[in-house]
């Protein structure tokens, strides 16, 4: 009798230890009979249902879950109880009392008797609701990020340390004319001509070398001769404190650069005559004067004024006046060397910069201009023939010259030419 009592006490202690373990395992542990009635539930199950163990034992899931929504719960039980399957998957449960949605990772296995007949099932469920909510939130953020990246008017990409693509957005696939699966895993030199790939690699290498974010313009000359401009931002990606790759955002600014160059050209070139504007010619003349001083050579300035131009405009109108002016400029340009430049200083005033020229060469150049303009013959609106003439004031630089002094000397000489009857050239006196 004493031995039986001892055995019962030991068994009771073992059951208590097992019950304590099941209550503190951090998961929902339960057993059911072949009819789906609960035969055991640990404390976590009791807390979930808001019931004590006595109220749970003998009840089925209908008492605690809305099986019209969570029918997979019943179907999983049937697979275990009828077919002896081991089920390991996610279950979505709706708590009937509160309507709360919960997600569990559940393992269900059949319980067999000594004859290996199924007499019930054992289930262990881990609550993964928070993880699922986090996964859902991350998925939504990923979809939102993907939506943004795929609709950005920029090329977005990720590369590893070997410069292989890890990710590209739709804009990049359009650039390469290839599907994403043919781009990811490839290097640029496997997708582009070598020279173009090497150009793109310059900024990448700087990121990998410095570990710093860099921005700048990438200029690519295509095989078709077209020049493309990209403004790129490239940032290093780190893993365990080491550079593991980079992320790049490149925007095609080719049209912006073309417009910029066009506006720059418009500001640089006089729209009517095609010669330089005053500001650009002065910049050039200043640089040329400094170069002449370094080389101890001479630079000359020719100031040109079209004679009687106001009378031409007044007599025949501004349209013919423009034709008259363009014809004079064209005649002058024909006489210039490739290194000489002409600019418009005012309505009918022009300046020519002659680089590396002697005093005699300057005089010869002026005479050629006078002769070329004198050969023009224009038919006026009234049917008469008009021959333009110009007056020229010339000055050549010396080691002490400034551009202002040189222009002043040429202007004085031009005034003298006008006083002498026009259609001629006067040379500024050489300083001693």
CSV table of C-alpha atoms in Angstrom, one decimal, residues 56-431:
chain,number,residue,atom,x,y,z
A,56,UNK,CA,-12.8,24.6,-21.9
A,57,UNK,CA,-12.6,20.9,-21.4
A,58,UNK,CA,-15.3,19.2,-23.5
A,59,UNK,CA,-15.9,22.3,-25.7
A,60,UNK,CA,-15.1,22.6,-29.4
A,61,UNK,CA,-13.6,25.5,-31.3
A,62,UNK,CA,-17.1,26.8,-32.1
A,63,UNK,CA,-17.3,28.1,-28.6
A,64,UNK,CA,-14.2,30.3,-28.9
A,65,UNK,CA,-13.6,31.0,-32.6
A,66,UNK,CA,-15.8,32.3,-35.5
A,67,UNK,CA,-15.3,29.2,-37.7
A,68,UNK,CA,-17.3,30.8,-40.5
A,69,UNK,CA,-14.3,32.9,-41.0
A,70,UNK,CA,-11.6,30.7,-39.6
A,71,UNK,CA,-12.7,27.4,-41.2
A,72,UNK,CA,-9.1,26.4,-41.9
A,73,UNK,CA,-8.9,25.6,-38.1
A,74,UNK,CA,-11.5,22.9,-38.5
A,75,UNK,CA,-10.0,21.6,-41.8
A,76,UNK,CA,-6.5,21.3,-40.3
A,77,UNK,CA,-7.9,19.3,-37.4
A,78,UNK,CA,-9.8,17.0,-39.7
A,79,UNK,CA,-6.6,16.3,-41.7
A,80,UNK,CA,-4.8,15.3,-38.5
A,81,UNK,CA,-7.7,13.3,-37.0
A,82,UNK,CA,-8.9,11.5,-40.2
A,83,UNK,CA,-5.6,11.0,-42.1
A,84,UNK,CA,-3.0,11.1,-39.4
A,85,UNK,CA,-1.2,14.0,-41.1
A,86,UNK,CA,1.3,16.3,-39.3
A,87,UNK,CA,0.2,19.8,-39.9
A,88,UNK,CA,2.7,22.7,-39.6
A,89,UNK,CA,1.4,26.0,-41.0
A,90,UNK,CA,-0.1,29.4,-40.3
A,91,UNK,CA,-3.6,29.6,-39.0
A,92,UNK,CA,-5.8,32.7,-38.9
A,93,UNK,CA,-8.2,32.8,-36.0
A,94,UNK,CA,-11.1,35.2,-35.2
A,95,UNK,CA,-11.8,35.3,-31.4
A,96,UNK,CA,-15.6,34.9,-31.3
A,97,UNK,CA,-16.1,37.0,-28.1
A,98,UNK,CA,-14.0,40.1,-29.2
A,99,UNK,CA,-13.8,39.7,-33.0
A,100,UNK,CA,-10.0,40.1,-32.7
A,101,UNK,CA,-8.0,38.7,-35.6
A,102,UNK,CA,-5.0,36.6,-34.5
A,103,UNK,CA,-2.4,34.7,-36.5
A,104,UNK,CA,-0.6,31.6,-35.2
A,105,UNK,CA,2.1,29.3,-36.4
A,106,UNK,CA,0.7,25.9,-35.4
A,107,UNK,CA,2.0,22.4,-35.3
A,108,UNK,CA,-0.7,19.7,-34.9
A,109,UNK,CA,0.1,16.0,-34.6
A,110,UNK,CA,-2.1,12.9,-34.1
A,111,UNK,CA,-2.2,11.1,-30.7
A,112,UNK,CA,-2.2,7.3,-31.0
A,113,UNK,CA,-3.2,4.6,-28.5
A,114,UNK,CA,-1.3,1.3,-28.1
A,115,UNK,CA,-3.0,-0.2,-31.1
A,116,UNK,CA,-1.8,2.9,-33.1
A,117,UNK,CA,-5.3,4.1,-33.5
A,118,UNK,CA,-5.8,7.9,-33.6
A,119,UNK,CA,-7.5,9.0,-30.4
A,120,UNK,CA,-7.0,12.7,-30.7
A,121,UNK,CA,-4.5,15.4,-31.5
A,122,UNK,CA,-1.9,17.6,-29.8
A,123,UNK,CA,-1.4,21.2,-30.9
A,124,UNK,CA,1.2,23.8,-30.2
A,125,UNK,CA,0.5,27.3,-31.5
A,126,UNK,CA,2.8,30.4,-31.4
A,127,UNK,CA,1.2,33.8,-31.7
A,128,UNK,CA,2.8,35.5,-34.7
A,129,UNK,CA,0.2,38.3,-35.0
A,130,UNK,CA,2.7,41.1,-34.3
A,131,UNK,CA,5.1,39.6,-36.8
A,132,UNK,CA,2.4,39.4,-39.4
A,133,UNK,CA,1.4,43.0,-38.8
A,134,UNK,CA,5.0,44.0,-39.1
A,135,UNK,CA,5.3,41.9,-42.3
A,136,UNK,CA,2.2,43.5,-43.7
A,137,UNK,CA,3.4,47.0,-42.8
A,138,UNK,CA,6.8,46.2,-44.3
A,139,UNK,CA,5.1,44.9,-47.4
A,140,UNK,CA,3.0,48.0,-47.7
A,141,UNK,CA,6.1,50.2,-47.3
A,142,UNK,CA,7.9,48.1,-49.9
A,143,UNK,CA,5.0,48.4,-52.3
A,144,UNK,CA,4.9,52.2,-51.7
A,145,UNK,CA,8.7,52.5,-52.2
A,146,UNK,CA,8.5,50.4,-55.3
A,147,UNK,CA,5.7,52.5,-56.6
A,148,UNK,CA,7.8,55.6,-56.0
A,149,UNK,CA,11.0,54.2,-57.5
A,150,UNK,CA,9.3,52.8,-60.6
A,151,UNK,CA,7.6,56.1,-61.4
A,152,UNK,CA,10.6,58.3,-60.7
A,153,UNK,CA,11.9,60.2,-63.7
A,154,UNK,CA,15.4,59.1,-62.8
A,155,UNK,CA,17.5,56.0,-63.1
A,156,UNK,CA,17.7,54.2,-59.7
A,157,UNK,CA,20.0,51.3,-59.1
A,158,UNK,CA,22.1,49.4,-56.6
A,159,UNK,CA,25.4,47.7,-57.2
A,160,UNK,CA,27.7,45.4,-55.2
A,161,UNK,CA,31.4,46.0,-54.7
A,162,UNK,CA,32.2,44.4,-58.1
A,163,UNK,CA,29.8,46.9,-59.7
A,164,UNK,CA,27.3,44.2,-60.5
A,165,UNK,CA,23.7,45.4,-60.5
A,166,UNK,CA,21.6,44.3,-57.6
A,167,UNK,CA,18.5,46.3,-58.4
A,168,UNK,CA,17.3,48.6,-61.2
A,169,UNK,CA,14.1,50.4,-61.6
A,170,UNK,CA,11.9,50.5,-64.7
A,171,UNK,CA,13.7,53.6,-66.0
A,172,UNK,CA,17.0,51.7,-66.2
A,173,UNK,CA,15.5,48.8,-68.1
A,174,UNK,CA,14.2,51.3,-70.6
A,175,UNK,CA,17.7,52.8,-71.0
A,176,UNK,CA,19.2,49.4,-71.7
A,177,UNK,CA,16.3,48.1,-73.6
A,178,UNK,CA,16.5,44.8,-71.6
A,179,UNK,CA,14.2,43.1,-69.0
A,180,UNK,CA,15.3,43.4,-65.4
A,181,UNK,CA,16.5,39.8,-65.3
A,182,UNK,CA,19.0,40.4,-68.0
A,183,UNK,CA,20.4,43.4,-66.1
A,184,UNK,CA,20.6,42.3,-62.5
A,185,UNK,CA,23.8,40.4,-61.8
A,186,UNK,CA,25.6,42.0,-64.8
A,187,UNK,CA,28.3,44.7,-64.9
A,188,UNK,CA,28.0,47.8,-67.1
A,189,UNK,CA,30.8,46.6,-69.3
A,190,UNK,CA,28.7,43.6,-70.1
A,191,UNK,CA,25.8,45.8,-71.1
A,192,UNK,CA,27.4,48.9,-72.6
A,193,UNK,CA,30.4,49.7,-74.9
A,194,UNK,CA,33.7,49.7,-73.0
A,195,UNK,CA,34.3,53.4,-73.3
A,196,UNK,CA,30.8,54.3,-72.0
A,197,UNK,CA,31.1,51.8,-69.1
A,198,UNK,CA,34.4,53.2,-68.1
A,199,UNK,CA,32.9,56.6,-67.9
A,200,UNK,CA,30.2,55.5,-65.6
A,201,UNK,CA,32.7,53.6,-63.5
A,202,UNK,CA,34.6,56.8,-62.5
A,203,UNK,CA,32.1,58.0,-59.9
A,204,UNK,CA,31.5,54.4,-58.7
A,205,UNK,CA,35.2,54.0,-58.0
A,206,UNK,CA,35.3,57.3,-56.1
A,207,UNK,CA,32.5,56.1,-53.8
A,208,UNK,CA,34.2,52.8,-53.1
A,209,UNK,CA,37.6,54.5,-52.6
A,210,UNK,CA,36.3,57.3,-50.2
A,211,UNK,CA,33.3,55.7,-48.7
A,212,UNK,CA,31.5,59.1,-49.1
A,213,UNK,CA,28.4,60.3,-50.9
A,214,UNK,CA,29.3,62.1,-54.1
A,215,UNK,CA,27.3,64.1,-56.6
A,216,UNK,CA,28.3,65.2,-60.1
A,217,UNK,CA,27.7,65.3,-63.8
A,218,UNK,CA,28.4,62.3,-65.9
A,219,UNK,CA,29.0,63.0,-69.6
A,220,UNK,CA,28.7,60.0,-72.0
A,221,UNK,CA,29.6,60.1,-75.7
A,222,UNK,CA,27.6,57.4,-77.5
A,223,UNK,CA,28.7,55.5,-80.5
A,224,UNK,CA,26.2,57.4,-82.6
A,225,UNK,CA,28.0,60.6,-81.7
A,226,UNK,CA,25.2,61.8,-79.3
A,227,UNK,CA,26.3,63.3,-76.0
A,228,UNK,CA,24.2,62.5,-72.9
A,229,UNK,CA,24.5,64.3,-69.6
A,230,UNK,CA,23.4,62.8,-66.3
A,231,UNK,CA,23.4,64.4,-62.8
A,232,UNK,CA,24.2,61.5,-60.4
A,233,UNK,CA,24.0,61.0,-56.7
A,234,UNK,CA,25.9,58.0,-55.5
A,235,UNK,CA,26.0,56.8,-51.8
A,236,UNK,CA,27.9,53.9,-50.3
A,237,UNK,CA,26.1,50.9,-48.7
A,238,UNK,CA,27.7,49.5,-45.6
A,239,UNK,CA,27.6,46.0,-44.1
A,240,UNK,CA,29.4,45.2,-40.8
A,241,UNK,CA,31.2,48.5,-41.1
A,242,UNK,CA,32.5,47.8,-44.5
A,243,UNK,CA,31.5,49.2,-47.9
A,244,UNK,CA,29.3,46.5,-49.5
A,245,UNK,CA,28.0,48.4,-52.5
A,246,UNK,CA,26.3,51.6,-53.6
A,247,UNK,CA,23.0,53.1,-54.5
A,248,UNK,CA,22.8,55.5,-57.3
A,249,UNK,CA,20.2,58.0,-58.6
A,250,UNK,CA,20.9,59.5,-62.0
A,251,UNK,CA,18.8,62.1,-63.8
A,252,UNK,CA,19.1,62.7,-67.5
A,253,UNK,CA,19.8,66.4,-67.8
A,254,UNK,CA,20.8,66.3,-71.5
A,255,UNK,CA,17.9,68.6,-72.6
A,256,UNK,CA,18.7,71.0,-69.7
A,257,UNK,CA,22.3,71.2,-70.8
A,258,UNK,CA,21.3,71.7,-74.4
A,259,UNK,CA,19.0,74.5,-73.4
A,260,UNK,CA,21.7,76.0,-71.3
A,261,UNK,CA,24.2,75.9,-74.1
A,262,UNK,CA,21.6,77.3,-76.4
A,263,UNK,CA,20.9,80.3,-74.1
A,264,UNK,CA,24.6,80.7,-73.6
A,265,UNK,CA,25.1,80.8,-77.4
A,266,UNK,CA,22.2,83.3,-77.7
A,267,UNK,CA,23.9,85.5,-75.1
A,268,UNK,CA,27.3,85.1,-76.9
A,269,UNK,CA,26.2,85.6,-80.4
A,270,UNK,CA,24.4,88.7,-81.8
A,271,UNK,CA,21.2,87.3,-83.3
A,272,UNK,CA,21.2,89.5,-86.4
A,273,UNK,CA,24.8,89.5,-87.6
A,274,UNK,CA,26.1,86.2,-86.1
A,275,UNK,CA,29.2,87.9,-84.6
A,276,UNK,CA,30.0,88.0,-80.9
A,277,UNK,CA,28.1,90.2,-78.5
A,278,UNK,CA,30.0,93.1,-76.8
A,279,UNK,CA,30.5,91.3,-73.4
A,280,UNK,CA,32.0,88.1,-74.9
A,281,UNK,CA,34.2,90.1,-77.2
A,282,UNK,CA,35.6,92.1,-74.4
A,283,UNK,CA,36.3,88.9,-72.4
A,284,UNK,CA,38.1,87.5,-75.3
A,285,UNK,CA,40.1,90.7,-76.0
A,286,UNK,CA,41.2,90.9,-72.3
A,287,UNK,CA,42.5,87.3,-72.5
A,288,UNK,CA,44.2,87.9,-75.8
A,289,UNK,CA,45.9,91.1,-74.5
A,290,UNK,CA,47.3,89.2,-71.6
A,291,UNK,CA,48.5,86.4,-73.9
A,292,UNK,CA,50.1,89.0,-76.2
A,293,UNK,CA,52.0,90.4,-73.3
A,294,UNK,CA,53.3,87.0,-72.1
A,295,UNK,CA,54.4,86.2,-75.7
A,296,UNK,CA,55.7,89.8,-76.2
A,297,UNK,CA,53.7,90.0,-79.4
A,298,UNK,CA,51.2,92.6,-80.6
A,299,UNK,CA,47.4,92.6,-80.5
A,300,UNK,CA,45.3,95.1,-82.5
A,301,UNK,CA,41.9,96.5,-82.1
A,302,UNK,CA,39.9,97.8,-85.1
A,303,UNK,CA,36.8,99.9,-84.3
A,304,UNK,CA,34.4,100.0,-87.3
A,305,UNK,CA,31.5,102.4,-87.8
A,306,UNK,CA,29.2,102.1,-90.8
A,307,UNK,CA,29.0,105.4,-92.5
A,308,UNK,CA,25.7,107.2,-92.9
A,309,UNK,CA,23.8,104.2,-91.4
A,310,UNK,CA,21.2,106.4,-89.7
A,311,UNK,CA,20.3,107.9,-93.1
A,312,UNK,CA,20.0,104.5,-94.6
A,313,UNK,CA,17.5,103.5,-91.9
A,314,UNK,CA,15.6,106.8,-92.2
A,315,UNK,CA,15.4,106.6,-96.0
A,316,UNK,CA,14.7,102.9,-96.7
A,317,UNK,CA,13.4,101.6,-93.3
A,318,UNK,CA,14.8,99.3,-90.7
A,319,UNK,CA,14.3,96.1,-92.7
A,320,UNK,CA,16.6,97.3,-95.4
A,321,UNK,CA,18.9,98.7,-92.7
A,322,UNK,CA,19.3,95.2,-91.3
A,323,UNK,CA,20.1,93.8,-94.7
A,324,UNK,CA,22.6,96.6,-95.2
A,325,UNK,CA,24.3,95.9,-91.8
A,326,UNK,CA,24.4,92.1,-92.4
A,327,UNK,CA,26.0,92.7,-95.8
A,328,UNK,CA,28.8,94.9,-94.3
A,329,UNK,CA,29.5,92.4,-91.6
A,330,UNK,CA,29.7,89.5,-94.1
A,331,UNK,CA,32.1,91.5,-96.2
A,332,UNK,CA,34.3,92.1,-93.2
A,333,UNK,CA,34.3,88.5,-92.0
A,334,UNK,CA,35.5,87.3,-95.3
A,335,UNK,CA,38.7,89.2,-94.8
A,336,UNK,CA,39.5,87.9,-91.3
A,337,UNK,CA,41.9,85.1,-90.3
A,338,UNK,CA,40.6,82.1,-88.4
A,339,UNK,CA,42.1,83.5,-85.2
A,340,UNK,CA,40.5,86.9,-85.6
A,341,UNK,CA,37.2,87.7,-83.9
A,342,UNK,CA,34.5,90.3,-84.6
A,343,UNK,CA,31.9,91.6,-82.2
A,344,UNK,CA,29.0,94.0,-82.3
A,345,UNK,CA,29.5,97.0,-79.9
A,346,UNK,CA,26.4,99.0,-80.7
A,347,UNK,CA,23.8,99.5,-83.4
A,348,UNK,CA,26.3,100.1,-86.3
A,349,UNK,CA,29.6,99.8,-84.4
A,350,UNK,CA,31.7,96.7,-84.5
A,351,UNK,CA,35.1,95.7,-83.1
A,352,UNK,CA,37.6,93.3,-84.5
A,353,UNK,CA,40.4,91.7,-82.4
A,354,UNK,CA,43.5,90.8,-84.4
A,355,UNK,CA,45.9,88.5,-82.5
A,356,UNK,CA,49.7,88.3,-83.0
A,357,UNK,CA,49.9,91.0,-85.7
A,358,UNK,CA,52.4,93.5,-86.6
A,359,UNK,CA,51.7,97.2,-87.3
A,360,UNK,CA,52.0,96.6,-91.0
A,361,UNK,CA,49.7,93.6,-90.8
A,362,UNK,CA,47.2,95.7,-88.9
A,363,UNK,CA,47.2,98.4,-91.6
A,364,UNK,CA,46.9,95.7,-94.4
A,365,UNK,CA,43.9,94.1,-92.5
A,366,UNK,CA,42.1,97.5,-92.3
A,367,UNK,CA,42.7,98.2,-96.0
A,368,UNK,CA,41.3,94.8,-96.9
A,369,UNK,CA,38.2,95.5,-94.9
A,370,UNK,CA,37.7,98.9,-96.6
A,371,UNK,CA,38.1,97.3,-100.1
A,372,UNK,CA,35.8,94.4,-99.3
A,373,UNK,CA,33.0,96.6,-98.1
A,374,UNK,CA,33.4,99.0,-101.1
A,375,UNK,CA,32.7,96.1,-103.4
A,376,UNK,CA,29.2,95.6,-102.0
A,377,UNK,CA,26.3,96.7,-104.2
A,378,UNK,CA,22.8,96.6,-102.7
A,379,UNK,CA,19.5,97.3,-104.4
A,380,UNK,CA,17.4,99.6,-102.2
A,381,UNK,CA,13.6,99.4,-101.9
A,382,UNK,CA,13.2,102.4,-104.3
A,383,UNK,CA,15.3,100.6,-107.0
A,384,UNK,CA,18.4,102.6,-106.5
A,385,UNK,CA,21.8,101.0,-106.0
A,386,UNK,CA,23.6,101.6,-102.7
A,387,UNK,CA,27.2,101.0,-101.9
A,388,UNK,CA,28.2,101.0,-98.2
A,389,UNK,CA,31.3,102.4,-96.7
A,390,UNK,CA,32.9,102.1,-93.3
A,391,UNK,CA,35.3,104.1,-91.2
A,392,UNK,CA,38.0,102.4,-89.1
A,393,UNK,CA,40.0,103.4,-86.1
A,394,UNK,CA,43.0,101.1,-85.4
A,395,UNK,CA,45.3,100.7,-82.4
A,396,UNK,CA,48.0,98.2,-81.6
A,397,UNK,CA,49.0,97.1,-78.1
A,398,UNK,CA,52.3,97.7,-76.4
A,399,UNK,CA,53.6,96.2,-73.1
A,400,UNK,CA,51.9,99.0,-71.1
A,401,UNK,CA,48.5,98.7,-72.8
A,402,UNK,CA,45.2,97.9,-71.1
A,403,UNK,CA,42.1,97.0,-72.9
A,404,UNK,CA,40.5,100.3,-71.9
A,405,UNK,CA,43.5,102.3,-73.1
A,406,UNK,CA,43.6,100.3,-76.4
A,407,UNK,CA,39.9,100.9,-77.0
A,408,UNK,CA,40.2,104.6,-76.2
A,409,UNK,CA,43.1,104.9,-78.7
A,410,UNK,CA,41.1,103.1,-81.4
A,411,UNK,CA,38.1,105.3,-80.7
A,412,UNK,CA,40.1,108.4,-81.1
A,413,UNK,CA,41.5,107.1,-84.4
A,414,UNK,CA,37.9,106.3,-85.5
A,415,UNK,CA,36.8,109.8,-84.7
A,416,UNK,CA,39.7,111.1,-86.8
A,417,UNK,CA,38.7,108.9,-89.7
A,418,UNK,CA,35.1,110.2,-89.6
A,419,UNK,CA,36.5,113.8,-89.6
A,420,UNK,CA,38.7,113.0,-92.7
A,421,UNK,CA,35.7,112.2,-94.8
A,422,UNK,CA,34.7,108.6,-93.9
A,423,UNK,CA,35.4,105.5,-95.9
A,424,UNK,CA,39.0,105.4,-94.6
A,425,UNK,CA,41.2,104.1,-91.7
A,426,UNK,CA,43.2,106.1,-89.2
A,427,UNK,CA,45.9,104.5,-87.0
A,428,UNK,CA,46.3,105.6,-83.4
A,429,UNK,CA,49.7,107.2,-82.9
A,430,UNK,CA,52.3,104.8,-81.3
A,431,UNK,CA,53.1,105.6,-77.8
